[in-house]
């Protein structure tokens, strides 16, 4: 899967990184590269939380399988 990450330069220096596909997942870095790396780290946590919430919200009578995919 590919997604576009938005990089916004900050007035005080550094960058903020976010992706509209993953609302609420935001990170920062001193450089563009660091901001993207930090965003990818934050995205791992964001996806883990979303997965846990989906699993806990699923009725127990349904059979679901969690499959890991590379991004």
Coordinates of C-alpha atoms in Angstrom, one line a residue:
X1 CA 0.0 0.0 0.0
X2 CA 1.2 3.5 -0.8
X3 CA -0.1 6.7 0.7
X4 CA 0.9 10.3 0.4
X5 CA 2.4 11.9 3.6
X6 CA 1.9 15.7 3.9
X7 CA 5.0 17.6 5.2
X8 CA 4.4 21.0 6.6
X9 CA 7.4 23.2 7.5
X10 CA 7.0 24.8 10.9
X11 CA 7.9 28.4 11.6
X12 CA 10.1 27.4 14.5
X13 CA 11.9 24.9 12.3
X14 CA 11.3 21.2 11.6
X15 CA 8.4 19.6 9.9
X16 CA 5.0 18.1 10.8
X17 CA 4.0 15.0 8.9
X18 CA 0.5 13.6 8.5
X19 CA -1.6 11.6 6.1
X20 CA -5.4 12.3 5.6
X21 CA -6.0 8.5 5.1
X22 CA -5.0 8.0 8.8
X23 CA -6.8 10.7 10.7
X24 CA -5.1 11.7 14.0
X25 CA -1.8 10.1 13.1
X26 CA 0.7 13.0 13.2
X27 CA 4.4 13.3 13.9
X28 CA 7.2 15.8 13.7
X29 CA 10.9 15.8 12.9
X30 CA 13.8 18.3 12.6
X31 CA 14.3 17.2 8.9
X32 CA 11.9 16.0 6.2
X33 CA 13.4 12.5 6.5
X34 CA 13.1 12.4 10.3
X35 CA 9.5 13.6 10.1
X36 CA 8.6 10.8 7.7
X37 CA 10.5 8.2 9.8
X38 CA 8.7 9.4 12.9
X39 CA 5.4 9.3 11.1
X40 CA 5.9 5.7 10.1
X41 CA 6.7 4.8 13.7
X42 CA 3.5 6.6 14.8
X43 CA 1.5 4.8 12.1
X44 CA 2.5 1.4 13.5
X45 CA 1.0 2.4 16.9
X46 CA -2.0 4.0 15.2
X47 CA -2.7 0.8 13.3
X48 CA -2.2 -1.4 16.4
X49 CA -4.7 0.7 18.3
X50 CA -7.3 0.6 15.5
X51 CA -6.8 -3.1 15.2
X52 CA -7.3 -3.7 18.9
X53 CA -10.5 -1.5 18.9
X54 CA -11.9 -3.4 15.9
X55 CA -11.2 -6.8 17.6
X56 CA -12.8 -5.7 20.9
X57 CA -15.8 -4.3 19.1
X58 CA -16.4 -7.4 17.1
X59 CA -19.1 -9.8 18.4
X60 CA -17.6 -12.9 19.8
X61 CA -19.8 -15.2 17.6
X62 CA -18.1 -13.9 14.4
X63 CA -14.9 -15.6 13.2
X64 CA -12.3 -13.0 12.3
X65 CA -8.7 -13.3 11.4
X66 CA -6.0 -10.7 11.9
X67 CA -3.6 -10.7 9.0
X68 CA -0.4 -8.7 9.0
X69 CA 0.5 -6.8 5.8
X70 CA 3.5 -4.8 4.8
X71 CA 3.0 -1.1 4.2

